[in-house]
Amino acid sequence: MSQQQQQQQSNTSKNVFVITNCDSLLGYAMAYRFLEAIQNCEEPEMADHKLRLLCRNRSGFGLSRLEKMGGEIIETDYKDEDKLRHAMKGVLCVLLIPEYSSDREKEAECLMKAAKHQHVDHMAMMSCLGIDRIQKSDNNQQGFEFRNLEQMCRIEKMVKEHFSGEKHCIVRHPIFNQFFYFMAPQIEGENCFSLPVDKNKKWSCLDMNDVVEGVYRLAKKHCERLAGRQVDEIFKKQVYEFTCSKAMTGEEFAREIGEGLGRQDMKFKEISENDMKKQLEHIKRDDRFKERPDERGDFKKGRDGFWSFPINKFIHERKIETTMEYWRLANKGQLDMHSDELRHILDREPRSMKKYFEINRDHFKRFK
């Protein structure tokens, strides 16, 4: 038996996918998309696969909905390698979504060691657009100014070392349009789009549903390759950079948001990081963001549902810090970038900011 045949036989005996950090916005949305595909038998290669979802705390995040769809929910301590080894049994592939915690590097390393011990075949990782450009910024302040993104850089390096060659895949993405729900009270109340970004600097953002669909398609093609089928070159890369169709300025995005919401006079306002932090702290106490809405939405049409709506439990210190670092990168001109990779993977253009707000107009109107 050839090495390739042995590998394929080994792969067929493993039928579990793992997604980490499912008590986060992105982790939950990823889990929903994969479970929906398995439930609806969308792809023959994935029909007999199971999904194991790791979280710190299953209460308060609506994870029971994912359980009803067939997901196996496991509460874990990401620093406990023995527990993680148990979670990695029979696992074919892991999607690592780094935690927003002070120990995210140690937690990621423990996860990778456990995965290696259990002979997991493939490690995918969600990362942040632009982190490879941090070195081009002001090195004197780099240690503090981008400490969270620096950690993501080091986690990327660990993934490449532990799962070298074609055994890893890293997807870098920008900030999500769904983040702007946290700004909806101001957008609706003051007709103003405020960010700590220079009005002349260009940056990228995406509908999270497009990013999730892109990752799902990469996973699907990975399964096809394991089954010995040929796939296009775009699906064989190790590092992807997902961007919107064209990087734009805050003023241009504000115009698109206004048009999407049916207004022509939406203004952009540059604010301080401190003002942005105060807004987010206020949202943490806003009961309208306490629970996921009941709406089922429509994933394929880009209409947000319970799986993609941000709740205020997601706002905590490390998340706020990391978000601020993204805007700092924009202010240094490091997010004025474009890639066609997501367009090729989706076989269509990613949804524009205008289209996203148009489709989800009713959701934003609730915050008047």
PDB file of C-alpha atoms in Angstrom, residues 18-236:
ATOM      1  CA  VAL A  18     -13.431  20.640  15.624  1.00  0.00           C
ATOM      2  CA  ILE A  19     -14.160  24.361  15.845  1.00  0.00           C
ATOM      3  CA  THR A  20     -12.718  26.211  18.837  1.00  0.00           C
ATOM      4  CA  ASN A  21     -14.020  29.332  20.586  1.00  0.00           C
ATOM      5  CA  CYS A  22     -17.652  28.640  19.672  1.00  0.00           C
ATOM      6  CA  ASP A  23     -18.756  31.003  22.427  1.00  0.00           C
ATOM      7  CA  SER A  24     -17.557  33.865  20.210  1.00  0.00           C
ATOM      8  CA  LEU A  25     -19.286  35.651  17.332  1.00  0.00           C
ATOM      9  CA  LEU A  26     -17.174  34.061  14.588  1.00  0.00           C
ATOM     10  CA  GLY A  27     -16.950  30.621  16.214  1.00  0.00           C
ATOM     11  CA  TYR A  28     -20.719  30.401  16.618  1.00  0.00           C
ATOM     12  CA  ALA A  29     -21.357  31.511  13.018  1.00  0.00           C
ATOM     13  CA  MET A  30     -18.833  28.987  11.686  1.00  0.00           C
ATOM     14  CA  ALA A  31     -20.445  26.194  13.689  1.00  0.00           C
ATOM     15  CA  TYR A  32     -23.901  27.142  12.413  1.00  0.00           C
ATOM     16  CA  ARG A  33     -22.798  27.076   8.753  1.00  0.00           C
ATOM     17  CA  PHE A  34     -21.050  23.697   9.018  1.00  0.00           C
ATOM     18  CA  LEU A  35     -23.939  22.133  10.952  1.00  0.00           C
ATOM     19  CA  GLU A  36     -26.444  23.468   8.443  1.00  0.00           C
ATOM     20  CA  ALA A  37     -24.452  21.866   5.615  1.00  0.00           C
ATOM     21  CA  ILE A  38     -24.174  18.517   7.385  1.00  0.00           C
ATOM     22  CA  GLN A  39     -27.855  18.595   8.361  1.00  0.00           C
ATOM     23  CA  ASN A  40     -28.950  19.366   4.799  1.00  0.00           C
ATOM     24  CA  CYS A  41     -26.477  16.894   3.229  1.00  0.00           C
ATOM     25  CA  GLU A  42     -25.117  19.679   1.018  1.00  0.00           C
ATOM     26  CA  GLU A  43     -21.894  17.842   0.198  1.00  0.00           C
ATOM     27  CA  PRO A  44     -21.436  14.044  -0.130  1.00  0.00           C
ATOM     28  CA  GLU A  45     -17.858  14.285   1.202  1.00  0.00           C
ATOM     29  CA  MET A  46     -19.063  15.859   4.446  1.00  0.00           C
ATOM     30  CA  ALA A  47     -22.331  13.995   4.957  1.00  0.00           C
ATOM     31  CA  ASP A  48     -20.989  11.520   7.522  1.00  0.00           C
ATOM     32  CA  HIS A  49     -18.849  14.019   9.422  1.00  0.00           C
ATOM     33  CA  LYS A  50     -19.525  15.209  12.955  1.00  0.00           C
ATOM     34  CA  LEU A  51     -18.845  18.605  14.456  1.00  0.00           C
ATOM     35  CA  ARG A  52     -17.276  19.025  17.889  1.00  0.00           C
ATOM     36  CA  LEU A  53     -17.546  22.527  19.298  1.00  0.00           C
ATOM     37  CA  LEU A  54     -15.187  23.743  22.016  1.00  0.00           C
ATOM     38  CA  CYS A  55     -16.072  26.571  24.388  1.00  0.00           C
ATOM     39  CA  ARG A  56     -15.134  27.954  27.789  1.00  0.00           C
ATOM     40  CA  ASN A  57     -18.693  28.299  28.982  1.00  0.00           C
ATOM     41  CA  ARG A  58     -21.772  26.918  27.274  1.00  0.00           C
ATOM     42  CA  SER A  59     -24.300  28.986  29.243  1.00  0.00           C
ATOM     43  CA  GLY A  60     -25.499  32.357  28.010  1.00  0.00           C
ATOM     44  CA  PHE A  61     -24.350  32.039  24.400  1.00  0.00           C
ATOM     45  CA  GLY A  62     -27.215  30.105  22.794  1.00  0.00           C
ATOM     46  CA  LEU A  63     -25.083  27.012  22.235  1.00  0.00           C
ATOM     47  CA  SER A  64     -28.064  24.718  22.874  1.00  0.00           C
ATOM     48  CA  ARG A  65     -29.340  25.717  19.415  1.00  0.00           C
ATOM     49  CA  LEU A  66     -26.162  24.334  17.861  1.00  0.00           C
ATOM     50  CA  GLU A  67     -26.527  21.192  19.967  1.00  0.00           C
ATOM     51  CA  LYS A  68     -30.035  20.650  18.602  1.00  0.00           C
ATOM     52  CA  MET A  69     -28.564  20.861  15.092  1.00  0.00           C
ATOM     53  CA  GLY A  70     -26.215  17.968  15.931  1.00  0.00           C
ATOM     54  CA  GLY A  71     -23.158  19.754  17.336  1.00  0.00           C
ATOM     55  CA  GLU A  72     -21.243  18.131  20.207  1.00  0.00           C
ATOM     56  CA  ILE A  73     -20.577  20.885  22.755  1.00  0.00           C
ATOM     57  CA  ILE A  74     -17.519  20.463  24.983  1.00  0.00           C
ATOM     58  CA  GLU A  75     -16.623  22.898  27.749  1.00  0.00           C
ATOM     59  CA  THR A  76     -12.865  22.936  28.085  1.00  0.00           C
ATOM     60  CA  ASP A  77      -9.880  24.610  29.660  1.00  0.00           C
ATOM     61  CA  TYR A  78      -7.596  25.562  26.791  1.00  0.00           C
ATOM     62  CA  LYS A  79      -4.571  25.341  29.104  1.00  0.00           C
ATOM     63  CA  ASP A  80      -5.342  21.745  30.111  1.00  0.00           C
ATOM     64  CA  GLU A  81      -3.588  19.569  27.538  1.00  0.00           C
ATOM     65  CA  ASP A  82      -5.112  16.325  28.883  1.00  0.00           C
ATOM     66  CA  LYS A  83      -8.658  17.651  28.403  1.00  0.00           C
ATOM     67  CA  LEU A  84      -7.757  18.878  24.954  1.00  0.00           C
ATOM     68  CA  ARG A  85      -6.292  15.487  24.003  1.00  0.00           C
ATOM     69  CA  HIS A  86      -9.659  13.938  24.851  1.00  0.00           C
ATOM     70  CA  ALA A  87     -11.396  16.530  22.647  1.00  0.00           C
ATOM     71  CA  MET A  88      -9.040  15.711  19.759  1.00  0.00           C
ATOM     72  CA  LYS A  89      -9.836  11.977  19.563  1.00  0.00           C
ATOM     73  CA  GLY A  90     -10.890  10.882  16.070  1.00  0.00           C
ATOM     74  CA  VAL A  91     -10.436  14.412  14.730  1.00  0.00           C
ATOM     75  CA  LEU A  92      -9.574  15.003  11.095  1.00  0.00           C
ATOM     76  CA  CYS A  93      -9.302  18.789  11.097  1.00  0.00           C
ATOM     77  CA  VAL A  94      -9.307  21.638  13.628  1.00  0.00           C
ATOM     78  CA  LEU A  95     -10.412  25.201  12.959  1.00  0.00           C
ATOM     79  CA  LEU A  96      -8.572  27.333  15.508  1.00  0.00           C
ATOM     80  CA  ILE A  97     -10.232  30.636  16.333  1.00  0.00           C
ATOM     81  CA  PRO A  98      -7.835  32.273  18.827  1.00  0.00           C
ATOM     82  CA  GLU A  99      -9.305  33.343  22.134  1.00  0.00           C
ATOM     83  CA  TYR A 100      -9.559  36.962  23.220  1.00  0.00           C
ATOM     84  CA  SER A 101      -7.630  36.313  26.419  1.00  0.00           C
ATOM     85  CA  SER A 102      -4.290  37.278  27.958  1.00  0.00           C
ATOM     86  CA  ASP A 103      -3.202  33.610  27.649  1.00  0.00           C
ATOM     87  CA  ARG A 104      -4.196  33.116  24.006  1.00  0.00           C
ATOM     88  CA  GLU A 105      -0.678  32.063  22.973  1.00  0.00           C
ATOM     89  CA  LYS A 106      -0.361  29.402  25.659  1.00  0.00           C
ATOM     90  CA  GLU A 107      -3.909  28.202  24.967  1.00  0.00           C
ATOM     91  CA  ALA A 108      -3.233  27.911  21.234  1.00  0.00           C
ATOM     92  CA  GLU A 109       0.025  26.039  21.874  1.00  0.00           C
ATOM     93  CA  CYS A 110      -1.714  23.561  24.215  1.00  0.00           C
ATOM     94  CA  LEU A 111      -4.370  22.952  21.589  1.00  0.00           C
ATOM     95  CA  MET A 112      -1.770  22.303  18.891  1.00  0.00           C
ATOM     96  CA  LYS A 113       0.231  19.937  21.093  1.00  0.00           C
ATOM     97  CA  ALA A 114      -2.929  17.976  21.920  1.00  0.00           C
ATOM     98  CA  ALA A 115      -3.860  17.849  18.231  1.00  0.00           C
ATOM     99  CA  LYS A 116      -0.386  16.602  17.289  1.00  0.00           C
ATOM    100  CA  HIS A 117      -0.542  13.949  20.028  1.00  0.00           C
ATOM    101  CA  GLN A 118      -3.816  12.646  18.603  1.00  0.00           C
ATOM    102  CA  HIS A 119      -2.490  12.747  15.027  1.00  0.00           C
ATOM    103  CA  VAL A 120      -4.920  15.401  13.783  1.00  0.00           C
ATOM    104  CA  ASP A 121      -4.257  15.784  10.048  1.00  0.00           C
ATOM    105  CA  HIS A 122      -4.930  19.457   9.427  1.00  0.00           C
ATOM    106  CA  MET A 123      -4.975  22.736  11.378  1.00  0.00           C
ATOM    107  CA  ALA A 124      -6.789  25.785  10.022  1.00  0.00           C
ATOM    108  CA  MET A 125      -6.612  29.159  11.765  1.00  0.00           C
ATOM    109  CA  MET A 126      -8.574  32.401  11.585  1.00  0.00           C
ATOM    110  CA  SER A 127      -6.324  35.427  11.811  1.00  0.00           C
ATOM    111  CA  CYS A 128      -6.392  39.185  11.266  1.00  0.00           C
ATOM    112  CA  LEU A 129      -5.789  41.003   8.001  1.00  0.00           C
ATOM    113  CA  GLY A 130      -2.651  43.113   8.002  1.00  0.00           C
ATOM    114  CA  ILE A 131      -0.764  41.468  10.862  1.00  0.00           C
ATOM    115  CA  ASP A 132       2.125  40.653   8.538  1.00  0.00           C
ATOM    116  CA  ARG A 133       2.514  44.417   8.011  1.00  0.00           C
ATOM    117  CA  ILE A 134       3.048  45.316  11.665  1.00  0.00           C
ATOM    118  CA  GLN A 135       6.828  45.134  11.197  1.00  0.00           C
ATOM    119  CA  LYS A 136       6.564  47.998   8.729  1.00  0.00           C
ATOM    120  CA  SER A 137       5.092  50.249  11.433  1.00  0.00           C
ATOM    121  CA  ASP A 138       6.858  52.220  14.182  1.00  0.00           C
ATOM    122  CA  ASN A 139       9.067  49.611  15.854  1.00  0.00           C
ATOM    123  CA  ASN A 140       9.691  51.770  18.928  1.00  0.00           C
ATOM    124  CA  GLN A 141       6.101  51.446  20.126  1.00  0.00           C
ATOM    125  CA  GLN A 142       5.364  48.104  18.518  1.00  0.00           C
ATOM    126  CA  GLY A 143       5.550  46.023  21.701  1.00  0.00           C
ATOM    127  CA  PHE A 144       2.641  47.848  23.312  1.00  0.00           C
ATOM    128  CA  GLU A 145       0.836  49.345  20.336  1.00  0.00           C
ATOM    129  CA  PHE A 146       0.113  45.992  18.686  1.00  0.00           C
ATOM    130  CA  ARG A 147       0.584  43.466  21.480  1.00  0.00           C
ATOM    131  CA  ASN A 148      -2.582  41.499  20.646  1.00  0.00           C
ATOM    132  CA  LEU A 149      -1.869  41.363  16.923  1.00  0.00           C
ATOM    133  CA  GLU A 150       1.735  40.409  17.707  1.00  0.00           C
ATOM    134  CA  GLN A 151       0.350  37.440  19.649  1.00  0.00           C
ATOM    135  CA  MET A 152      -1.704  36.456  16.596  1.00  0.00           C
ATOM    136  CA  CYS A 153       1.505  36.618  14.524  1.00  0.00           C
ATOM    137  CA  ARG A 154       3.217  34.215  16.904  1.00  0.00           C
ATOM    138  CA  ILE A 155       0.229  31.848  16.868  1.00  0.00           C
ATOM    139  CA  GLU A 156       0.380  31.838  13.052  1.00  0.00           C
ATOM    140  CA  LYS A 157       4.064  30.896  13.316  1.00  0.00           C
ATOM    141  CA  MET A 158       3.222  28.042  15.711  1.00  0.00           C
ATOM    142  CA  VAL A 159       0.602  26.694  13.310  1.00  0.00           C
ATOM    143  CA  LYS A 160       3.135  26.691  10.472  1.00  0.00           C
ATOM    144  CA  GLU A 161       5.728  24.925  12.650  1.00  0.00           C
ATOM    145  CA  HIS A 162       3.447  22.272  14.195  1.00  0.00           C
ATOM    146  CA  PHE A 163       1.507  21.599  10.953  1.00  0.00           C
ATOM    147  CA  SER A 164       3.991  22.314   8.199  1.00  0.00           C
ATOM    148  CA  GLY A 165       3.460  22.198   4.458  1.00  0.00           C
ATOM    149  CA  GLU A 166      -0.071  21.409   3.293  1.00  0.00           C
ATOM    150  CA  LYS A 167      -1.189  20.424   6.803  1.00  0.00           C
ATOM    151  CA  HIS A 168      -2.192  23.988   7.670  1.00  0.00           C
ATOM    152  CA  CYS A 169      -4.265  26.841   6.324  1.00  0.00           C
ATOM    153  CA  ILE A 170      -4.470  30.406   7.672  1.00  0.00           C
ATOM    154  CA  VAL A 171      -7.287  32.808   6.749  1.00  0.00           C
ATOM    155  CA  ARG A 172      -6.691  36.489   7.503  1.00  0.00           C
ATOM    156  CA  HIS A 173      -9.820  38.600   7.505  1.00  0.00           C
ATOM    157  CA  PRO A 174     -10.705  42.247   8.239  1.00  0.00           C
ATOM    158  CA  ILE A 175     -13.172  43.578  10.790  1.00  0.00           C
ATOM    159  CA  PHE A 176     -16.733  42.364  10.204  1.00  0.00           C
ATOM    160  CA  ASN A 177     -19.715  44.498   9.172  1.00  0.00           C
ATOM    161  CA  GLN A 178     -21.547  42.885  12.099  1.00  0.00           C
ATOM    162  CA  PHE A 179     -19.325  44.904  14.471  1.00  0.00           C
ATOM    163  CA  PHE A 180     -21.276  47.973  13.392  1.00  0.00           C
ATOM    164  CA  TYR A 181     -24.400  46.720  15.158  1.00  0.00           C
ATOM    165  CA  PHE A 182     -22.647  48.004  18.275  1.00  0.00           C
ATOM    166  CA  MET A 183     -22.696  51.434  16.629  1.00  0.00           C
ATOM    167  CA  ALA A 184     -26.309  51.163  15.448  1.00  0.00           C
ATOM    168  CA  PRO A 185     -27.764  53.388  18.221  1.00  0.00           C
ATOM    169  CA  GLN A 186     -25.474  56.217  17.089  1.00  0.00           C
ATOM    170  CA  ILE A 187     -25.898  55.498  13.368  1.00  0.00           C
ATOM    171  CA  GLU A 188     -29.693  55.550  13.756  1.00  0.00           C
ATOM    172  CA  GLY A 189     -29.890  58.294  16.385  1.00  0.00           C
ATOM    173  CA  GLU A 190     -27.271  60.763  15.124  1.00  0.00           C
ATOM    174  CA  ASN A 191     -26.986  59.775  11.459  1.00  0.00           C
ATOM    175  CA  CYS A 192     -23.258  59.527  12.031  1.00  0.00           C
ATOM    176  CA  PHE A 193     -20.635  56.800  11.484  1.00  0.00           C
ATOM    177  CA  SER A 194     -17.848  57.348  14.013  1.00  0.00           C
ATOM    178  CA  LEU A 195     -14.512  55.538  14.195  1.00  0.00           C
ATOM    179  CA  PRO A 196     -10.993  56.261  15.531  1.00  0.00           C
ATOM    180  CA  VAL A 197      -9.654  56.367  11.963  1.00  0.00           C
ATOM    181  CA  ASP A 198      -8.309  59.202   9.835  1.00  0.00           C
ATOM    182  CA  LYS A 199     -10.957  60.104   7.240  1.00  0.00           C
ATOM    183  CA  ASN A 200      -8.380  59.803   4.441  1.00  0.00           C
ATOM    184  CA  LYS A 201      -7.088  56.330   5.340  1.00  0.00           C
ATOM    185  CA  LYS A 202      -8.412  53.335   3.430  1.00  0.00           C
ATOM    186  CA  TRP A 203      -9.273  50.005   5.044  1.00  0.00           C
ATOM    187  CA  SER A 204     -11.296  46.858   4.467  1.00  0.00           C
ATOM    188  CA  CYS A 205     -14.295  45.185   6.113  1.00  0.00           C
ATOM    189  CA  LEU A 206     -16.491  42.244   5.177  1.00  0.00           C
ATOM    190  CA  ASP A 207     -19.832  40.644   5.887  1.00  0.00           C
ATOM    191  CA  MET A 208     -18.938  37.845   8.302  1.00  0.00           C
ATOM    192  CA  ASN A 209     -21.325  35.561   6.417  1.00  0.00           C
ATOM    193  CA  ASP A 210     -19.110  35.869   3.320  1.00  0.00           C
ATOM    194  CA  VAL A 211     -16.013  34.990   5.351  1.00  0.00           C
ATOM    195  CA  VAL A 212     -17.781  31.996   6.901  1.00  0.00           C
ATOM    196  CA  GLU A 213     -18.952  30.807   3.493  1.00  0.00           C
ATOM    197  CA  GLY A 214     -15.418  31.195   2.150  1.00  0.00           C
ATOM    198  CA  VAL A 215     -13.965  29.047   4.950  1.00  0.00           C
ATOM    199  CA  TYR A 216     -16.713  26.453   4.495  1.00  0.00           C
ATOM    200  CA  ARG A 217     -15.843  26.175   0.800  1.00  0.00           C
ATOM    201  CA  LEU A 218     -12.151  25.780   1.631  1.00  0.00           C
ATOM    202  CA  ALA A 219     -13.042  22.947   4.028  1.00  0.00           C
ATOM    203  CA  LYS A 220     -15.245  21.308   1.423  1.00  0.00           C
ATOM    204  CA  LYS A 221     -12.445  21.390  -1.148  1.00  0.00           C
ATOM    205  CA  HIS A 222     -10.014  20.023   1.438  1.00  0.00           C
ATOM    206  CA  CYS A 223     -12.315  17.020   1.892  1.00  0.00           C
ATOM    207  CA  GLU A 224     -12.458  16.568  -1.879  1.00  0.00           C
ATOM    208  CA  ARG A 225      -8.643  16.539  -2.055  1.00  0.00           C
ATOM    209  CA  LEU A 226      -8.487  13.935   0.733  1.00  0.00           C
ATOM    210  CA  ALA A 227     -10.859  11.808  -1.344  1.00  0.00           C
ATOM    211  CA  GLY A 228      -8.386  12.027  -4.232  1.00  0.00           C
ATOM    212  CA  ARG A 229     -10.304  14.547  -6.339  1.00  0.00           C
ATOM    213  CA  GLN A 230      -8.679  17.409  -8.240  1.00  0.00           C
ATOM    214  CA  VAL A 231      -9.401  20.984  -7.137  1.00  0.00           C
ATOM    215  CA  ASP A 232      -8.441  24.413  -8.503  1.00  0.00           C
ATOM    216  CA  GLU A 233      -5.145  25.981  -7.417  1.00  0.00           C
ATOM    217  CA  ILE A 234      -6.941  28.674  -5.366  1.00  0.00           C
ATOM    218  CA  PHE A 235      -7.971  25.946  -2.902  1.00  0.00           C
ATOM    219  CA  LYS A 236      -4.410  24.704  -2.350  1.00  0.00           C
TER     220      LYS A 236
END
